[in-house]
PDB file of C-alpha atoms (C1' of nucleotides) in Angstrom:
ATOM      1  CA  MET A   1      90.029 -50.915 128.719  1.00 40.00           C
ATOM      2  CA  PRO A   2      87.205 -50.454 131.006  1.00 39.00           C
ATOM      3  CA  ALA A   3      83.776 -49.047 129.351  1.00 37.00           C
ATOM      4  CA  ARG A   4      82.688 -45.335 129.818  1.00 40.00           C
ATOM      5  CA  SER A   5      80.472 -44.127 131.548  1.00 39.00           C
ATOM      6  CA  GLU A   6      77.472 -42.011 130.601  1.00 38.00           C
ATOM      7  CA  ARG A   7      78.785 -38.818 132.435  1.00 47.00           C
ATOM      8  CA  LEU A   8      79.459 -35.749 130.007  1.00 49.00           C
ATOM      9  CA  PRO A   9      77.587 -37.342 127.323  1.00 47.00           C
ATOM     10  CA  PRO A  10      79.225 -36.067 124.150  1.00 47.00           C
ATOM     11  CA  VAL A  11      77.703 -32.522 122.088  1.00 50.00           C
ATOM     12  CA  GLU A  12      77.455 -31.557 118.450  1.00 42.00           C
ATOM     13  CA  PRO A  13      78.133 -27.954 118.269  1.00 43.00           C
ATOM     14  CA  ALA A  14      77.625 -27.958 114.572  1.00 41.00           C
ATOM     15  CA  PRO A  15      73.481 -29.188 114.707  1.00 37.00           C
ATOM     16  CA  ARG A  16      73.617 -29.906 111.331  1.00 43.00           C
ATOM     17  CA  ASP A  17      75.235 -33.130 110.838  1.00 54.00           C
ATOM     18  CA  ALA A  18      75.240 -34.036 114.588  1.00 56.00           C
ATOM     19  CA  GLY A  19      74.192 -37.181 114.514  1.00 60.00           C
ATOM     20  CA  HIS A  20      75.947 -38.929 112.399  1.00 65.00           C
ATOM     21  CA  ALA A  21      79.676 -36.718 113.351  1.00 63.00           C
ATOM     22  CA  ALA A  22      79.271 -37.599 116.487  1.00 63.00           C
ATOM     23  CA  LYS A  23      78.330 -41.232 115.744  1.00 64.00           C
ATOM     24  CA  VAL A  24      81.134 -42.186 113.573  1.00 68.00           C
ATOM     25  CA  GLU A  25      83.421 -40.122 116.038  1.00 66.00           C
ATOM     26  CA  ALA A  26      82.244 -42.137 119.103  1.00 67.00           C
ATOM     27  CA  LEU A  27      83.196 -45.461 116.660  1.00 69.00           C
ATOM     28  CA  VAL A  28      86.525 -43.824 115.861  1.00 73.00           C
ATOM     29  CA  ASN A  29      87.181 -44.139 119.581  1.00 69.00           C
ATOM     30  CA  GLU A  30      86.446 -47.070 120.978  1.00 72.00           C
ATOM     31  CA  VAL A  31      88.498 -48.237 118.152  1.00 77.00           C
ATOM     32  CA  ILE A  32      90.867 -46.180 119.106  1.00 76.00           C
ATOM     33  CA  GLY A  33      90.563 -47.133 122.414  1.00 73.00           C
ATOM     34  CA  ARG A  34      90.959 -50.798 121.531  1.00 76.00           C
ATOM     35  CA  VAL A  35      94.240 -50.655 119.602  1.00 80.00           C
ATOM     36  CA  ALA A  36      95.991 -47.617 122.313  1.00 74.00           C
ATOM     37  CA  ASP A  37      96.697 -49.968 124.784  1.00 79.00           C
ATOM     38  CA  LYS A  38     100.663 -50.044 125.804  1.00 79.00           C
ATOM     39  CA  TRP A  39     101.808 -53.787 125.131  1.00 87.00           C
ATOM     40  CA  THR A  40      99.543 -53.805 121.901  1.00 89.00           C
ATOM     41  CA  MET A  41     101.255 -51.024 120.650  1.00 85.00           C
ATOM     42  CA  ILE A  42     104.869 -52.235 121.572  1.00 86.00           C
ATOM     43  CA  VAL A  43     103.396 -55.853 120.458  1.00 92.00           C
ATOM     44  CA  LEU A  44     102.613 -54.257 117.400  1.00 92.00           C
ATOM     45  CA  GLU A  45     106.040 -52.859 116.780  1.00 88.00           C
ATOM     46  CA  VAL A  46     107.917 -56.062 117.607  1.00 93.00           C
ATOM     47  CA  LEU A  47     106.059 -57.950 115.334  1.00 96.00           C
ATOM     48  CA  THR A  48     106.413 -55.133 112.480  1.00 94.00           C
ATOM     49  CA  GLU A  49     110.418 -55.520 112.865  1.00 93.00           C
ATOM     50  CA  HIS A  50     111.283 -58.634 113.367  1.00 96.00           C
ATOM     51  CA  GLY A  51     108.381 -60.339 111.284  1.00 97.00           C
ATOM     52  CA  GLU A  52     107.384 -63.918 112.592  1.00 98.00           C
ATOM     53  CA  LEU A  53     108.113 -64.418 116.142  1.00 98.00           C
ATOM     54  CA  ARG A  54     107.413 -66.691 118.229  1.00 98.00           C
ATOM     55  CA  PHE A  55     106.089 -66.620 121.734  1.00 98.00           C
ATOM     56  CA  THR A  56     108.911 -66.376 124.194  1.00 97.00           C
ATOM     57  CA  ARG A  57     111.071 -64.240 121.653  1.00 97.00           C
ATOM     58  CA  ILE A  58     108.235 -61.594 121.761  1.00 97.00           C
ATOM     59  CA  GLY A  59     108.148 -61.206 124.979  1.00 95.00           C
ATOM     60  CA  GLU A  60     112.185 -60.521 124.899  1.00 94.00           C
ATOM     61  CA  PHE A  61     111.647 -58.282 122.058  1.00 91.00           C
ATOM     62  CA  ALA A  62     108.801 -56.055 123.574  1.00 89.00           C
ATOM     63  CA  GLY A  63     110.662 -55.701 127.402  1.00 85.00           C
ATOM     64  CA  GLY A  64     109.362 -56.415 130.599  1.00 86.00           C
ATOM     65  CA  ILE A  65     106.245 -57.623 130.115  1.00 92.00           C
ATOM     66  CA  SER A  66     105.241 -60.414 132.434  1.00 95.00           C
ATOM     67  CA  GLN A  67     103.780 -63.780 130.469  1.00 96.00           C
ATOM     68  CA  LYS A  68      99.780 -62.823 131.426  1.00 96.00           C
ATOM     69  CA  MET A  69      99.898 -59.943 129.644  1.00 95.00           C
ATOM     70  CA  LEU A  70     102.070 -61.148 126.625  1.00 97.00           C
ATOM     71  CA  THR A  71      99.548 -63.960 126.102  1.00 97.00           C
ATOM     72  CA  GLN A  72      96.690 -62.026 127.032  1.00 95.00           C
ATOM     73  CA  THR A  73      97.880 -59.231 124.613  1.00 95.00           C
ATOM     74  CA  LEU A  74      98.414 -61.497 122.067  1.00 97.00           C
ATOM     75  CA  ARG A  75      94.976 -63.343 122.152  1.00 96.00           C
ATOM     76  CA  GLN A  76      92.841 -59.636 122.073  1.00 93.00           C
ATOM     77  CA  MET A  77      95.059 -58.834 119.272  1.00 95.00           C
ATOM     78  CA  GLU A  78      94.224 -62.626 117.222  1.00 97.00           C
ATOM     79  CA  ARG A  79      90.536 -61.910 118.398  1.00 94.00           C
ATOM     80  CA  ASP A  80      90.828 -58.333 116.280  1.00 92.00           C
ATOM     81  CA  GLY A  81      92.190 -60.162 113.640  1.00 95.00           C
ATOM     82  CA  LEU A  82      95.735 -58.169 113.758  1.00 96.00           C
ATOM     83  CA  VAL A  83      98.362 -60.881 114.079  1.00 98.00           C
ATOM     84  CA  LEU A  84      97.551 -64.793 113.220  1.00 98.00           C
ATOM     85  CA  ARG A  85      98.434 -67.823 115.681  1.00 98.00           C
ATOM     86  CA  THR A  86      99.950 -70.848 113.968  1.00 98.00           C
ATOM     87  CA  VAL A  87     100.600 -73.614 116.255  1.00 97.00           C
ATOM     88  CA  HIS A  88     102.856 -76.254 115.189  1.00 96.00           C
ATOM     89  CA  PRO A  89     102.243 -80.277 116.469  1.00 94.00           C
ATOM     90  CA  VAL A  90     105.635 -80.989 118.032  1.00 95.00           C
ATOM     91  CA  ILE A  91     107.207 -81.198 121.516  1.00 93.00           C
ATOM     92  CA  PRO A  92     108.268 -78.982 122.757  1.00 94.00           C
ATOM     93  CA  PRO A  93     105.423 -76.772 121.124  1.00 96.00           C
ATOM     94  CA  ARG A  94     106.441 -73.907 119.228  1.00 97.00           C
ATOM     95  CA  VAL A  95     103.859 -71.182 118.567  1.00 98.00           C
ATOM     96  CA  GLU A  96     104.552 -68.542 115.473  1.00 98.00           C
ATOM     97  CA  TYR A  97     102.804 -65.041 116.004  1.00 98.00           C
ATOM     98  CA  ARG A  98     102.567 -62.707 112.755  1.00 98.00           C
ATOM     99  CA  LEU A  99     100.925 -59.574 111.362  1.00 98.00           C
ATOM    100  CA  THR A 100      98.171 -60.342 109.541  1.00 98.00           C
ATOM    101  CA  ASP A 101      97.566 -57.368 106.223  1.00 97.00           C
ATOM    102  CA  LEU A 102      95.361 -55.952 109.195  1.00 96.00           C
ATOM    103  CA  GLY A 103      97.901 -55.618 111.781  1.00 96.00           C
ATOM    104  CA  LEU A 104     100.395 -54.730 109.032  1.00 96.00           C
ATOM    105  CA  SER A 105      98.649 -51.851 107.823  1.00 96.00           C
ATOM    106  CA  LEU A 106      97.654 -50.414 111.369  1.00 93.00           C
ATOM    107  CA  ALA A 107     101.824 -50.861 112.105  1.00 93.00           C
ATOM    108  CA  GLU A 108     101.933 -48.851 108.644  1.00 93.00           C
ATOM    109  CA  ALA A 109      99.409 -46.524 110.094  1.00 90.00           C
ATOM    110  CA  PHE A 110     101.159 -46.010 113.687  1.00 85.00           C
ATOM    111  CA  CYS A 111     104.751 -45.873 111.734  1.00 88.00           C
ATOM    112  CA  GLY A 112     104.704 -41.502 112.260  1.00 89.00           C
ATOM    113  CA  VAL A 113     104.199 -42.209 115.634  1.00 85.00           C
ATOM    114  CA  TRP A 114     106.669 -44.437 116.143  1.00 83.00           C
ATOM    115  CA  LEU A 115     108.728 -41.625 114.159  1.00 89.00           C
ATOM    116  CA  TRP A 116     107.529 -38.870 115.888  1.00 89.00           C
ATOM    117  CA  ALA A 117     108.179 -40.420 119.449  1.00 86.00           C
ATOM    118  CA  GLU A 118     111.540 -41.417 118.335  1.00 85.00           C
ATOM    119  CA  ALA A 119     112.125 -38.150 117.689  1.00 91.00           C
ATOM    120  CA  ASN A 120     110.874 -36.227 120.598  1.00 91.00           C
ATOM    121  CA  ILE A 121     111.794 -37.995 123.684  1.00 85.00           C
ATOM    122  CA  GLU A 122     114.196 -35.154 124.447  1.00 88.00           C
ATOM    123  CA  ARG A 123     111.529 -32.192 123.417  1.00 92.00           C
ATOM    124  CA  ILE A 124     109.073 -34.280 126.106  1.00 89.00           C
ATOM    125  CA  GLU A 125     111.999 -34.525 128.445  1.00 87.00           C
ATOM    126  CA  ASN A 126     112.990 -30.535 128.913  1.00 93.00           C
ATOM    127  CA  ALA A 127     108.883 -29.959 128.674  1.00 94.00           C
ATOM    128  CA  ARG A 128     108.754 -32.362 131.488  1.00 90.00           C
ATOM    129  CA  ALA A 129     111.065 -30.336 133.607  1.00 93.00           C
ATOM    130  CA  ALA A 130     110.379 -27.227 132.627  1.00 95.00           C
ATOM    131  CA  PHE A 131     106.288 -27.608 133.965  1.00 94.00           C
ATOM    132  CA  ASP A 132     108.541 -29.484 137.063  1.00 92.00           C
ATOM    133  CA  ALA A 133     110.509 -26.680 137.770  1.00 93.00           C
ATOM    134  CA  ALA A 134     108.018 -23.911 137.010  1.00 92.00           C
ATOM    135  CA  LYS A 135     105.775 -25.658 139.582  1.00 85.00           C
ATOM    136  CA  ALA A 136     108.258 -25.864 141.790  1.00 81.00           C
ATOM    137  CA  GLY A 137     109.729 -22.560 141.682  1.00 74.00           C
TER     138      GLY A 137
ATOM    139  CA  MET B   1     100.776 -46.005 133.556  1.00 40.00           C
ATOM    140  CA  PRO B   2     102.657 -47.912 135.692  1.00 39.00           C
ATOM    141  CA  ALA B   3     106.413 -48.966 134.966  1.00 36.00           C
ATOM    142  CA  ARG B   4     107.526 -52.492 133.484  1.00 40.00           C
ATOM    143  CA  SER B   5     109.506 -54.452 135.576  1.00 38.00           C
ATOM    144  CA  GLU B   6     112.761 -56.084 134.993  1.00 37.00           C
ATOM    145  CA  ARG B   7     110.783 -59.744 134.239  1.00 46.00           C
ATOM    146  CA  LEU B   8     111.896 -61.050 130.499  1.00 49.00           C
ATOM    147  CA  PRO B   9     114.539 -58.427 129.914  1.00 47.00           C
ATOM    148  CA  PRO B  10     114.950 -57.121 125.924  1.00 47.00           C
ATOM    149  CA  VAL B  11     117.355 -59.100 124.238  1.00 49.00           C
ATOM    150  CA  GLU B  12     119.865 -57.810 121.003  1.00 42.00           C
ATOM    151  CA  PRO B  13     119.671 -60.715 118.281  1.00 43.00           C
ATOM    152  CA  ALA B  14     121.584 -58.749 116.228  1.00 41.00           C
ATOM    153  CA  PRO B  15     124.592 -58.412 118.293  1.00 38.00           C
ATOM    154  CA  ARG B  16     126.485 -56.215 116.086  1.00 43.00           C
ATOM    155  CA  ASP B  17     124.213 -52.643 117.142  1.00 54.00           C
ATOM    156  CA  ALA B  18     123.325 -54.310 119.944  1.00 56.00           C
ATOM    157  CA  GLY B  19     123.025 -52.166 122.728  1.00 60.00           C
ATOM    158  CA  HIS B  20     121.951 -48.859 120.714  1.00 63.00           C
ATOM    159  CA  ALA B  21     119.522 -50.096 118.900  1.00 62.00           C
ATOM    160  CA  ALA B  22     118.325 -51.387 122.148  1.00 62.00           C
ATOM    161  CA  LYS B  23     118.095 -48.437 123.692  1.00 63.00           C
ATOM    162  CA  VAL B  24     116.079 -46.445 121.065  1.00 66.00           C
ATOM    163  CA  GLU B  25     113.547 -49.062 121.295  1.00 66.00           C
ATOM    164  CA  ALA B  26     113.531 -48.418 125.497  1.00 66.00           C
ATOM    165  CA  LEU B  27     113.167 -44.836 125.222  1.00 68.00           C
ATOM    166  CA  VAL B  28     110.573 -44.764 121.426  1.00 72.00           C
ATOM    167  CA  ASN B  29     108.413 -47.390 124.187  1.00 68.00           C
ATOM    168  CA  GLU B  30     108.950 -45.199 126.781  1.00 71.00           C
ATOM    169  CA  VAL B  31     107.448 -42.342 125.110  1.00 76.00           C
ATOM    170  CA  ILE B  32     105.146 -44.205 123.189  1.00 75.00           C
ATOM    171  CA  GLY B  33     103.760 -45.191 126.700  1.00 72.00           C
ATOM    172  CA  ARG B  34     103.461 -42.168 127.802  1.00 75.00           C
ATOM    173  CA  VAL B  35     100.815 -40.576 124.977  1.00 79.00           C
ATOM    174  CA  ALA B  36      99.238 -43.849 123.400  1.00 73.00           C
ATOM    175  CA  ASP B  37      96.761 -43.423 125.892  1.00 79.00           C
ATOM    176  CA  LYS B  38      93.013 -43.628 125.699  1.00 78.00           C
ATOM    177  CA  TRP B  39      92.150 -40.285 126.673  1.00 87.00           C
ATOM    178  CA  THR B  40      95.170 -38.309 126.356  1.00 89.00           C
ATOM    179  CA  MET B  41      94.468 -39.874 121.837  1.00 84.00           C
ATOM    180  CA  ILE B  42      90.917 -38.468 122.359  1.00 85.00           C
ATOM    181  CA  VAL B  43      91.860 -35.363 124.029  1.00 92.00           C
ATOM    182  CA  LEU B  44      94.186 -34.680 121.027  1.00 92.00           C
ATOM    183  CA  GLU B  45      91.781 -35.519 118.300  1.00 88.00           C
ATOM    184  CA  VAL B  46      89.215 -33.362 120.278  1.00 92.00           C
ATOM    185  CA  LEU B  47      91.697 -30.527 120.189  1.00 96.00           C
ATOM    186  CA  THR B  48      92.543 -30.868 116.660  1.00 94.00           C
ATOM    187  CA  GLU B  49      89.263 -31.335 115.617  1.00 93.00           C
ATOM    188  CA  HIS B  50      87.920 -27.983 117.361  1.00 96.00           C
ATOM    189  CA  GLY B  51      90.659 -26.047 118.092  1.00 97.00           C
ATOM    190  CA  GLU B  52      90.729 -23.794 121.379  1.00 98.00           C
ATOM    191  CA  LEU B  53      88.283 -25.344 123.473  1.00 98.00           C
ATOM    192  CA  ARG B  54      87.517 -24.356 127.229  1.00 98.00           C
ATOM    193  CA  PHE B  55      87.454 -27.417 129.851  1.00 98.00           C
ATOM    194  CA  THR B  56      83.994 -27.974 129.558  1.00 96.00           C
ATOM    195  CA  ARG B  57      83.239 -28.392 125.841  1.00 96.00           C
ATOM    196  CA  ILE B  58      86.786 -30.784 126.090  1.00 96.00           C
ATOM    197  CA  GLY B  59      84.974 -33.111 128.939  1.00 95.00           C
ATOM    198  CA  GLU B  60      81.692 -32.402 126.124  1.00 93.00           C
ATOM    199  CA  PHE B  61      83.572 -33.707 122.667  1.00 91.00           C
ATOM    200  CA  ALA B  62      85.771 -36.416 124.335  1.00 89.00           C
ATOM    201  CA  GLY B  63      82.625 -38.646 125.517  1.00 84.00           C
ATOM    202  CA  GLY B  64      81.610 -39.998 129.342  1.00 85.00           C
ATOM    203  CA  ILE B  65      85.073 -38.845 130.422  1.00 91.00           C
ATOM    204  CA  SER B  66      85.388 -38.170 134.386  1.00 95.00           C
ATOM    205  CA  GLN B  67      85.825 -34.002 135.609  1.00 96.00           C
ATOM    206  CA  LYS B  68      89.069 -35.773 137.328  1.00 96.00           C
ATOM    207  CA  MET B  69      90.370 -37.509 134.681  1.00 95.00           C
ATOM    208  CA  LEU B  70      90.307 -34.805 132.267  1.00 96.00           C
ATOM    209  CA  THR B  71      92.001 -32.616 134.286  1.00 97.00           C
ATOM    210  CA  GLN B  72      94.395 -34.845 134.983  1.00 95.00           C
ATOM    211  CA  THR B  73      95.152 -35.948 131.660  1.00 95.00           C
ATOM    212  CA  LEU B  74      94.890 -32.337 130.408  1.00 96.00           C
ATOM    213  CA  ARG B  75      98.214 -31.583 133.000  1.00 95.00           C
ATOM    214  CA  GLN B  76      99.709 -34.229 131.828  1.00 93.00           C
ATOM    215  CA  MET B  77      99.687 -32.960 128.770  1.00 94.00           C
ATOM    216  CA  GLU B  78     101.055 -29.654 129.365  1.00 96.00           C
ATOM    217  CA  ARG B  79     103.673 -31.140 131.590  1.00 93.00           C
ATOM    218  CA  ASP B  80     104.183 -33.095 128.474  1.00 91.00           C
ATOM    219  CA  GLY B  81     104.592 -30.014 126.376  1.00 95.00           C
ATOM    220  CA  LEU B  82     101.715 -31.094 124.587  1.00 95.00           C
ATOM    221  CA  VAL B  83      98.813 -28.267 124.893  1.00 97.00           C
ATOM    222  CA  LEU B  84      98.697 -24.884 126.347  1.00 98.00           C
ATOM    223  CA  ARG B  85      96.546 -23.821 129.147  1.00 98.00           C
ATOM    224  CA  THR B  86      95.390 -20.101 128.958  1.00 98.00           C
ATOM    225  CA  VAL B  87      94.086 -18.939 132.233  1.00 97.00           C
ATOM    226  CA  HIS B  88      91.722 -15.858 131.816  1.00 96.00           C
ATOM    227  CA  PRO B  89      91.349 -14.039 135.181  1.00 94.00           C
ATOM    228  CA  VAL B  90      87.737 -13.442 135.055  1.00 95.00           C
ATOM    229  CA  ILE B  91      84.852 -14.449 137.241  1.00 92.00           C
ATOM    230  CA  PRO B  92      83.467 -17.412 136.978  1.00 93.00           C
ATOM    231  CA  PRO B  93      86.815 -18.301 135.218  1.00 95.00           C
ATOM    232  CA  ARG B  94      87.833 -19.004 132.039  1.00 97.00           C
ATOM    233  CA  VAL B  95      90.385 -21.670 131.252  1.00 98.00           C
ATOM    234  CA  GLU B  96      91.091 -22.239 127.429  1.00 98.00           C
ATOM    235  CA  TYR B  97      93.349 -25.342 126.307  1.00 98.00           C
ATOM    236  CA  ARG B  98      95.505 -25.305 122.885  1.00 98.00           C
ATOM    237  CA  LEU B  99      97.636 -27.402 121.287  1.00 98.00           C
ATOM    238  CA  THR B 100     101.140 -26.561 121.221  1.00 98.00           C
ATOM    239  CA  ASP B 101     103.544 -27.390 118.072  1.00 97.00           C
ATOM    240  CA  LEU B 102     104.580 -30.388 119.895  1.00 96.00           C
ATOM    241  CA  GLY B 103     101.066 -31.388 120.004  1.00 96.00           C
ATOM    242  CA  LEU B 104     100.402 -30.708 116.753  1.00 96.00           C
ATOM    243  CA  SER B 105     102.821 -32.674 115.349  1.00 96.00           C
ATOM    244  CA  LEU B 106     101.689 -35.434 117.681  1.00 93.00           C
ATOM    245  CA  ALA B 107      98.801 -35.251 116.489  1.00 93.00           C
ATOM    246  CA  GLU B 108      99.610 -35.424 112.998  1.00 93.00           C
ATOM    247  CA  ALA B 109     101.870 -38.658 112.961  1.00 90.00           C
ATOM    248  CA  PHE B 110      98.940 -40.094 114.627  1.00 85.00           C
ATOM    249  CA  CYS B 111      96.678 -38.997 111.663  1.00 88.00           C
ATOM    250  CA  GLY B 112      97.215 -42.210 110.262  1.00 89.00           C
ATOM    251  CA  VAL B 113      96.074 -43.947 112.848  1.00 85.00           C
ATOM    252  CA  TRP B 114      92.584 -42.081 113.129  1.00 83.00           C
ATOM    253  CA  LEU B 115      91.762 -42.617 109.768  1.00 89.00           C
ATOM    254  CA  TRP B 116      92.948 -46.436 109.811  1.00 90.00           C
ATOM    255  CA  ALA B 117      90.469 -46.655 112.967  1.00 86.00           C
ATOM    256  CA  GLU B 118      87.553 -44.861 110.456  1.00 86.00           C
ATOM    257  CA  ALA B 119      88.202 -47.168 107.870  1.00 91.00           C
ATOM    258  CA  ASN B 120      88.846 -50.483 109.931  1.00 91.00           C
ATOM    259  CA  ILE B 121      85.671 -50.586 112.478  1.00 86.00           C
ATOM    260  CA  GLU B 122      83.779 -53.419 110.989  1.00 89.00           C
ATOM    261  CA  ARG B 123      86.888 -55.112 109.261  1.00 93.00           C
ATOM    262  CA  ILE B 124      87.428 -55.881 113.780  1.00 89.00           C
ATOM    263  CA  GLU B 125      83.578 -56.051 114.539  1.00 87.00           C
ATOM    264  CA  ASN B 126      84.047 -59.468 111.649  1.00 94.00           C
ATOM    265  CA  ALA B 127      87.348 -60.000 113.052  1.00 94.00           C
ATOM    266  CA  ARG B 128      85.718 -60.617 116.336  1.00 91.00           C
ATOM    267  CA  ALA B 129      82.687 -61.982 115.224  1.00 93.00           C
ATOM    268  CA  ALA B 130      84.979 -64.991 113.486  1.00 95.00           C
ATOM    269  CA  PHE B 131      87.221 -65.672 116.725  1.00 95.00           C
ATOM    270  CA  ASP B 132      84.165 -65.501 119.240  1.00 93.00           C
ATOM    271  CA  ALA B 133      82.325 -68.170 116.979  1.00 94.00           C
ATOM    272  CA  ALA B 134      85.189 -70.255 116.417  1.00 92.00           C
ATOM    273  CA  LYS B 135      85.860 -70.163 120.013  1.00 86.00           C
ATOM    274  CA  ALA B 136      82.478 -71.437 121.149  1.00 81.00           C
ATOM    275  CA  GLY B 137      81.482 -73.904 117.977  1.00 75.00           C
TER     276      GLY B 137
ATOM    277  C1'  DC C   1     107.665 -74.013 125.071  1.00 88.97           C
ATOM    278  C1'  DA C   2     103.315 -72.030 125.641  1.00 88.97           C
ATOM    279  C1'  DG C   3     100.553 -71.594 128.162  1.00 88.97           C
ATOM    280  C1'  DT C   4      96.353 -72.031 132.158  1.00 88.97           C
ATOM    281  C1'  DA C   5      95.090 -70.505 136.989  1.00 88.97           C
ATOM    282  C1'  DT C   6      95.291 -67.979 140.600  1.00 88.97           C
ATOM    283  C1'  DC C   7      96.442 -65.636 144.602  1.00 88.97           C
ATOM    284  C1'  DC C   8      97.490 -61.030 145.899  1.00 88.97           C
ATOM    285  C1'  DT C   9      99.009 -56.025 145.171  1.00 88.97           C
ATOM    286  C1'  DT C  10      99.033 -51.554 142.932  1.00 88.97           C
ATOM    287  C1'  DT C  11      96.531 -48.354 139.958  1.00 88.97           C
ATOM    288  C1'  DA C  12      93.067 -45.791 137.382  1.00 88.97           C
ATOM    289  C1'  DT C  13      88.878 -44.326 137.525  1.00 88.97           C
ATOM    290  C1'  DG C  14      84.120 -42.793 139.124  1.00 88.97           C
ATOM    291  C1'  DA C  15      81.723 -41.010 142.889  1.00 88.97           C
ATOM    292  C1'  DT C  16      80.786 -37.144 145.655  1.00 88.97           C
ATOM    293  C1'  DA C  17      82.017 -32.946 148.197  1.00 88.97           C
ATOM    294  C1'  DC C  18      83.639 -28.983 148.632  1.00 88.97           C
ATOM    295  C1'  DT C  19      86.659 -24.300 146.921  1.00 88.97           C
ATOM    296  C1'  DG C  20      87.913 -20.086 144.587  1.00 88.97           C
TER     297       DG C  20
ATOM    298  C1'  DC D   1      83.270 -22.389 135.754  1.00 88.97           C
ATOM    299  C1'  DA D   2      87.156 -24.640 136.424  1.00 88.97           C
ATOM    300  C1'  DG D   3      88.588 -27.031 139.312  1.00 88.97           C
ATOM    301  C1'  DT D   4      91.234 -29.817 144.334  1.00 88.97           C
ATOM    302  C1'  DA D   5      89.743 -33.427 147.713  1.00 88.97           C
ATOM    303  C1'  DT D   6      89.023 -37.889 149.211  1.00 88.97           C
ATOM    304  C1'  DC D   7      86.664 -41.974 149.605  1.00 88.97           C
ATOM    305  C1'  DA D   8      85.801 -46.316 147.670  1.00 88.97           C
ATOM    306  C1'  DT D   9      85.496 -50.037 144.157  1.00 88.97           C
ATOM    307  C1'  DA D  10      86.905 -51.660 139.654  1.00 88.97           C
ATOM    308  C1'  DA D  11      90.746 -52.906 136.515  1.00 88.97           C
ATOM    309  C1'  DA D  12      95.610 -53.681 135.842  1.00 88.97           C
ATOM    310  C1'  DG D  13      98.731 -56.265 136.310  1.00 88.97           C
ATOM    311  C1'  DG D  14     102.835 -59.399 138.384  1.00 88.97           C
ATOM    312  C1'  DA D  15     104.078 -63.303 141.315  1.00 88.97           C
ATOM    313  C1'  DT D  16     104.028 -67.697 141.888  1.00 88.97           C
ATOM    314  C1'  DA D  17     102.856 -73.092 140.826  1.00 88.97           C
ATOM    315  C1'  DC D  18     101.103 -75.837 137.592  1.00 88.97           C
ATOM    316  C1'  DT D  19     100.143 -78.596 133.177  1.00 88.97           C
ATOM    317  C1'  DG D  20     100.217 -80.364 127.992  1.00 88.97           C
TER     318       DG D  20
END
DNA sequence: CAGTATCCTTTATGATACTG
DNA sequence: CAGTATCATAAAGGATACTG
């Protein structure tokens, strides 16, 4: 995720608790920017659904992710404390990933979003069709 | 958001309700991929917090977004049926944006994530510091 | 198997200038 | 003000080859 530039700096419309609120919002935005990544969310979903999984299996469940992106996503999530990586020293290597408590709590927080997505797929598709039709006509 | 390639196709570990579950999951992933965009989430947050706003104001609250990305994000959200765009035919132009019911419902679903982010900023930063220290040492 | 390393193409985004 | 258009560049992502 690229760093955000300094154009259009945030303002405080309510001058009273200005500084603090803006700071908190900026930090929250930063954290959301970190986890609101497509593959992070999908891997989170997969590990929530299926529990502890091996590297290749996660890729299969995620659907269409390259090895590179899977490694990268899992490393980031490990670094953020969302997943725990366990290496079993056998040949061939067996590496298993599972959500940490922090990761589980994030998944729980995202649960509402998954349900929303499941419930509103059609509504979005209709809205898009209507928008495109209006633009064309 | 780029289309996902067809490498590592999704599998059905439980052969019983295989086809259906995989299809639903794929659709949900697709929708999540659409809305799990950094600026979409931030604009959603801003409009949730402040209600109806003008173009420039949204940019100010969002913090660090370029005009181009703001336009693009708002158009996408409008197309997805998440925001309503109202043009007041005056000079200078006055264009106001507010969330639709669908947008509000998404914001509600994301509420848990915002709270989570707010609550876990420090935990993530600690995890990162620990991970980096372990890697270095 | 579970990666790492590299190259290369596609996308995303920013900067800038212009317009109704 | 609220955009649009264009250019340039940074970043993301995929394909491929290689390794413990």
